[in-house]
Short mmCIF file of C-alpha atoms in Angstrom, two decimals:
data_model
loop_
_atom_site.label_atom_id
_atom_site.label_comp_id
_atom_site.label_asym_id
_atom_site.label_seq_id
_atom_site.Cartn_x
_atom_site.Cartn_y
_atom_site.Cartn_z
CA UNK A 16 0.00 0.00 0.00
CA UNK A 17 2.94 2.40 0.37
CA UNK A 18 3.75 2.24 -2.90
CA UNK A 19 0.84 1.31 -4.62
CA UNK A 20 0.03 4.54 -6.08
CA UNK A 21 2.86 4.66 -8.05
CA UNK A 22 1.98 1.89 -10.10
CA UNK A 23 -1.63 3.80 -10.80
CA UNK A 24 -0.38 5.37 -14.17
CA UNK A 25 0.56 2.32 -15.76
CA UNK A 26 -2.64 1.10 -15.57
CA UNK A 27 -3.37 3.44 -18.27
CA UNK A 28 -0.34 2.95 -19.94
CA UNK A 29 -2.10 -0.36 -20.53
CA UNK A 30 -5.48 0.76 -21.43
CA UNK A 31 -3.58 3.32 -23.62
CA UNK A 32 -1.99 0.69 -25.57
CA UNK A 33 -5.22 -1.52 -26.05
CA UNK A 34 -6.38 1.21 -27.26
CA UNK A 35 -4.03 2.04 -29.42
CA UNK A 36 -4.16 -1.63 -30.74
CA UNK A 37 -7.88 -1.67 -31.11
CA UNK A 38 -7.78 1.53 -33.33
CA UNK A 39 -5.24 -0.32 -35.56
CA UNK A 40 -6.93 -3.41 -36.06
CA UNK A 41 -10.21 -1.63 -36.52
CA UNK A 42 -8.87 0.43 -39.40
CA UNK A 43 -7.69 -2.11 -40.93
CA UNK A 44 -10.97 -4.29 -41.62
CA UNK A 45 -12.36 -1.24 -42.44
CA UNK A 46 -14.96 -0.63 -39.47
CA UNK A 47 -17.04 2.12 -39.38
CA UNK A 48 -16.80 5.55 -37.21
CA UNK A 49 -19.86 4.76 -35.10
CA UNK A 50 -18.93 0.99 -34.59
CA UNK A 51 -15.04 2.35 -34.14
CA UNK A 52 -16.01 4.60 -31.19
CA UNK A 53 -18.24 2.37 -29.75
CA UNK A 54 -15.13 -0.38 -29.53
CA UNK A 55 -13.00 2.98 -27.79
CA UNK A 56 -16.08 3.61 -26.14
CA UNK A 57 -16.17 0.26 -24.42
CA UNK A 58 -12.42 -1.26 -23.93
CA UNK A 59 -11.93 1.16 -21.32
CA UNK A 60 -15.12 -0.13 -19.07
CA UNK A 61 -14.75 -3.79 -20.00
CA UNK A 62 -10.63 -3.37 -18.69
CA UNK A 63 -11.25 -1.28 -15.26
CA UNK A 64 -14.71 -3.30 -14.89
CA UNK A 65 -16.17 0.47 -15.03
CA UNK A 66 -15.19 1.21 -11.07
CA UNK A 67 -14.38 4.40 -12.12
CA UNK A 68 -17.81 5.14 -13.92
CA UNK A 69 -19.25 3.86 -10.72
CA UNK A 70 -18.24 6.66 -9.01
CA UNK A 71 -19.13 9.27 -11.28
CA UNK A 72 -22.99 8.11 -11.64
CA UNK A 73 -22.86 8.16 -7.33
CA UNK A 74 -21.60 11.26 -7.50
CA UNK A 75 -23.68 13.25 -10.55
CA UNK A 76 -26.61 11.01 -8.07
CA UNK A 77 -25.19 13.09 -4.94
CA UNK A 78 -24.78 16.38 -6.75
CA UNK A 79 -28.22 16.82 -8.39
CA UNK A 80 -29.63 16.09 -4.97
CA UNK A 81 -29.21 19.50 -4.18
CA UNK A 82 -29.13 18.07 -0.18
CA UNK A 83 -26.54 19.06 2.50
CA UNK A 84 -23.23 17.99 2.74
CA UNK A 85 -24.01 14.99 5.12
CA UNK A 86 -27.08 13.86 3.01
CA UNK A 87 -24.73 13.71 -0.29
CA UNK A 88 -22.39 11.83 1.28
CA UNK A 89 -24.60 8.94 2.18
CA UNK A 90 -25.95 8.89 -1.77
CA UNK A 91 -22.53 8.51 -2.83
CA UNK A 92 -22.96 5.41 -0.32
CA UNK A 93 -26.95 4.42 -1.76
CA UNK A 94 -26.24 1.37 -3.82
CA UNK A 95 -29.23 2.44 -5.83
CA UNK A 96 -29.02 4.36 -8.97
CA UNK A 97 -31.25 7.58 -9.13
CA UNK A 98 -32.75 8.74 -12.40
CA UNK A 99 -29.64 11.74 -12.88
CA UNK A 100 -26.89 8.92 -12.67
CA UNK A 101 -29.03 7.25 -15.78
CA UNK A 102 -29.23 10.51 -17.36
CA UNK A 103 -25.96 11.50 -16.62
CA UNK A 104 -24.19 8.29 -17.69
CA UNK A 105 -26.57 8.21 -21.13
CA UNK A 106 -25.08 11.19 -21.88
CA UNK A 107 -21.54 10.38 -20.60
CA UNK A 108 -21.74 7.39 -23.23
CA UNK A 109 -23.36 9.53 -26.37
CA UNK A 110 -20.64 11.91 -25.45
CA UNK A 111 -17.56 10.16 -25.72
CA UNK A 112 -18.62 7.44 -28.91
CA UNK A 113 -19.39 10.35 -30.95
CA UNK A 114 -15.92 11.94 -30.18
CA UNK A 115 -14.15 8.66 -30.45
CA UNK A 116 -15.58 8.35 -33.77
CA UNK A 117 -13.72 11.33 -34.77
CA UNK A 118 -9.84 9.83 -33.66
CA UNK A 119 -7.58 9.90 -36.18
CA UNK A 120 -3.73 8.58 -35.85
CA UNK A 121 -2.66 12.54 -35.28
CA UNK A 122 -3.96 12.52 -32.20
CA UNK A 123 -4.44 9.21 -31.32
CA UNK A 124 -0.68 8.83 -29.34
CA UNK A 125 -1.91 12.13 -26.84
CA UNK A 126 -5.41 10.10 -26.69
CA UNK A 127 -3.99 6.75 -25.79
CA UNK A 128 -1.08 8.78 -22.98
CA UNK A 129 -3.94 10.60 -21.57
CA UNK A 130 -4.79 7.50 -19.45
CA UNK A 131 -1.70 7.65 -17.78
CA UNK A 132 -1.73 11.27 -17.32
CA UNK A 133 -5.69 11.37 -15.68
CA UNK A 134 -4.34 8.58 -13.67
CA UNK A 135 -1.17 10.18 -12.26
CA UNK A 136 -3.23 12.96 -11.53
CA UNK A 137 -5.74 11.46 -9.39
CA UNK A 138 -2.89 9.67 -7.66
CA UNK A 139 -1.81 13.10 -6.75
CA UNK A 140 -5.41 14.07 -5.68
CA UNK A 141 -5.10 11.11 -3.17
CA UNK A 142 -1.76 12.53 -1.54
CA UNK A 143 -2.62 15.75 -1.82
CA UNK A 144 -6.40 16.62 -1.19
CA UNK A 145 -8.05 16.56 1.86
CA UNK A 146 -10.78 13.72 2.65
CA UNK A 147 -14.02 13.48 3.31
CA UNK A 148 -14.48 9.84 4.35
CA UNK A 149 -11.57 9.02 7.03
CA UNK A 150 -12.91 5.81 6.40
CA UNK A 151 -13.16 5.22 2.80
CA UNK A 152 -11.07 4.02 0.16
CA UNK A 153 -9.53 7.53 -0.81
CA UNK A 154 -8.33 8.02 2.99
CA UNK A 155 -7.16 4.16 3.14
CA UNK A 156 -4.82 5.08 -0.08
CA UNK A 157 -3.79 8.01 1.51
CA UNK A 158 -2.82 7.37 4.87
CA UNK A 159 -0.75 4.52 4.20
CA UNK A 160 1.10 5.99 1.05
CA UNK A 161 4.76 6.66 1.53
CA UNK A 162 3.82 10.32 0.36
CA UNK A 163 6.93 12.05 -0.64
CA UNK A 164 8.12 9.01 -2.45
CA UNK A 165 5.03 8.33 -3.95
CA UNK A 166 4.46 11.79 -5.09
CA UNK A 167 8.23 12.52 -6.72
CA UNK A 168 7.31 9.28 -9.09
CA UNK A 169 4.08 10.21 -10.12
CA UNK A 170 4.91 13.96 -10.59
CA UNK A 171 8.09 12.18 -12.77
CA UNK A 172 5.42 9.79 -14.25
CA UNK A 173 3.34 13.08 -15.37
CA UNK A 174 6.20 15.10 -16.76
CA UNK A 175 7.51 11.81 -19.03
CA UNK A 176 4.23 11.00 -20.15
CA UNK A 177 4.00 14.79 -21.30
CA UNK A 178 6.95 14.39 -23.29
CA UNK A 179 6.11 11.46 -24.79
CA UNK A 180 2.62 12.87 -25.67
CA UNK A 181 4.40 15.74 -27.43
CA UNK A 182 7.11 14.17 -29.03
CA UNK A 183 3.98 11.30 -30.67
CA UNK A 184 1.63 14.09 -30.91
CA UNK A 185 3.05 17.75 -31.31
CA UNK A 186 1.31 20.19 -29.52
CA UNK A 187 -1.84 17.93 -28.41
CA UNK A 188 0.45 16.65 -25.92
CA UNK A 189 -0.20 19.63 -24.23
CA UNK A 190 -3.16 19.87 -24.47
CA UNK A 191 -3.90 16.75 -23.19
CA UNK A 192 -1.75 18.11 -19.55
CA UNK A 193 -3.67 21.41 -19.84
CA UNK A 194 -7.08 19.92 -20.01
CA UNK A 195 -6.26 17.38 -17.23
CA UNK A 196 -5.22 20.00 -15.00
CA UNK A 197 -8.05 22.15 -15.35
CA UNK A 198 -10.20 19.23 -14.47
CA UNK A 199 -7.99 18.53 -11.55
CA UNK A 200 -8.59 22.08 -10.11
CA UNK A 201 -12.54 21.45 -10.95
CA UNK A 202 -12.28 18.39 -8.88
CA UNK A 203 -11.28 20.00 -5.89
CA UNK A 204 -13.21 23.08 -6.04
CA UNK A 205 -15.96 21.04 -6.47
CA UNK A 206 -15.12 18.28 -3.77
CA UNK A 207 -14.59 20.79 -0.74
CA UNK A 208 -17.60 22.60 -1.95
CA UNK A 209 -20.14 20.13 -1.86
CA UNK A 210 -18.65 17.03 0.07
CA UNK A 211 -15.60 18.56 2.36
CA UNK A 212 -13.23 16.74 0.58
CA UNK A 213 -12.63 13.94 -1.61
CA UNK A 214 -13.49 10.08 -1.58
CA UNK A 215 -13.36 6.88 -3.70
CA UNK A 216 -15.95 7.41 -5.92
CA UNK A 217 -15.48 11.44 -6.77
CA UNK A 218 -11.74 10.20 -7.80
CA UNK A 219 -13.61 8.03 -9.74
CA UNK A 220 -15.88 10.94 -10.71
CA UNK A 221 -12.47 12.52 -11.55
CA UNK A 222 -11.12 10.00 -13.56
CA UNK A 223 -14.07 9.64 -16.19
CA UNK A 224 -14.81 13.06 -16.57
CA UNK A 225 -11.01 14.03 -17.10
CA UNK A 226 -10.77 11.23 -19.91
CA UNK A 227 -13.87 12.31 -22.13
CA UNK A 228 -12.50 16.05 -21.51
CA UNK A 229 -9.48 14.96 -22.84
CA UNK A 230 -10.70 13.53 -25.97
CA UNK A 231 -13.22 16.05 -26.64
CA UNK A 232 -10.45 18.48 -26.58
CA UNK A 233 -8.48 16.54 -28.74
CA UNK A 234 -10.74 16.25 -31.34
CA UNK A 235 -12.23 19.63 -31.15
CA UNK A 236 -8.52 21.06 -31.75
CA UNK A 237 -7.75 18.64 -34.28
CA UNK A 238 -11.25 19.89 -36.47
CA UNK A 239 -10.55 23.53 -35.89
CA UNK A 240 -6.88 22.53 -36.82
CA UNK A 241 -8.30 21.05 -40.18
CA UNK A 242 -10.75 23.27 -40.83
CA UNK A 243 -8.17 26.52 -40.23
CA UNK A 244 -5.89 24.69 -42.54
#
């Protein structure tokens, strides 16, 4: 557990590279955009067994609520899915097939690194954020990380994935850090606002959010890109 954290970015180093191998293959028998972003769609869920997606339908549950701080928390708890974390998770879906269906192999190396970045950043959240559930799974990560340690490697982690983003991808390496940290800062905001902190399921929360930012970036730049040109 001191370490474990560490090892949180190459999960999507691996996700990243299915990904990557998917899009190939794909390509090559000639599949269709809707049936290609579906596949990008789903590889993701079917690989993390959609833990993270968990989270964010809890918390878009706890945040249309519109309750007090207590009351939200114990939503993000309710094994019971309300009708906004249907909604919400519809549109989550719609959302990121119909910019899959736009990847192309420009951007397709900052797409597949941007797993690795979202998750070095929310192993940063976890050292770094306060929590709202001493109890949960956030504070369990947290209080028996090896912080410092843990924190140099993933802050490494971030800056080499970077690189490599920009090196495969030009400038939508950036992009992919820029986007990821503005969603970082939105996650806390948002966390101390309405929950007093952070906890397993708003990293998840974090997570899925800052991946379909990412791509939607991503291919919004790469069609003004195009379309400029």
């Amino acid at each position: 557990m001191k370490y474990a954290l560490c090892f949180f970015p190459w999960i999507g180093f691996a996700i990243g590279a299915l990904e990557t191998a998917a899009f190939f293959v794909l390509r090559f028998v000639n599949a269709g955009t809707v049936f290609l972003g579906a596949i990008m769609t789903l590889l993701p869920v079917l690989i993390t067994g959609g833990i993270h997606l968990d989270g964010y339908l809890d918390t878009m549950d706890a945040l249309s609520s519109w309750r007090e701080k207590e009351r939200r928390l114990e939503i993000l708890k309710d094994p019971h899915a309300g009708a906004f974390a249907v909604i919400m998770g519809c549109s989550y879906f719609i959302l990121y097939t119909g910019a899959a269906s736009e990847l192309c192999v420009e951007i397709l190396p900052a797409y597949a690194l941007g797993f690795a970045v979202s998750r070095s950043f929310s192993g940063l959240s976890l050292l770094l954020f306060p929590n709202a559930n001493p109890k949960g799974t956030a504070a369990a990560f947290s209080k028996s990380a090896e912080k410092i340690r843990t924190g140099i490697v993933l802050a490494i982690t971030l800056l080499l994935t970077t690189c490599l983003a920009v090196f495969l991808s030009g400038w939508y390496g950036i992009l992919i850090l820029i986007a990821s940290f503005a969603v970082w800062v939105f996650y806390y905001w948002k966390s101390i606002k309405y929950f007093g902190g952070i906890t397993g399921d708003l990293a998840g929360y974090f997570l899925s959010l800052c991946e379909l930012i990412q791509l939607i970036v991503l291919v919004i730049a790469h069609l003004g890109m195009e379309c400029w040109l």
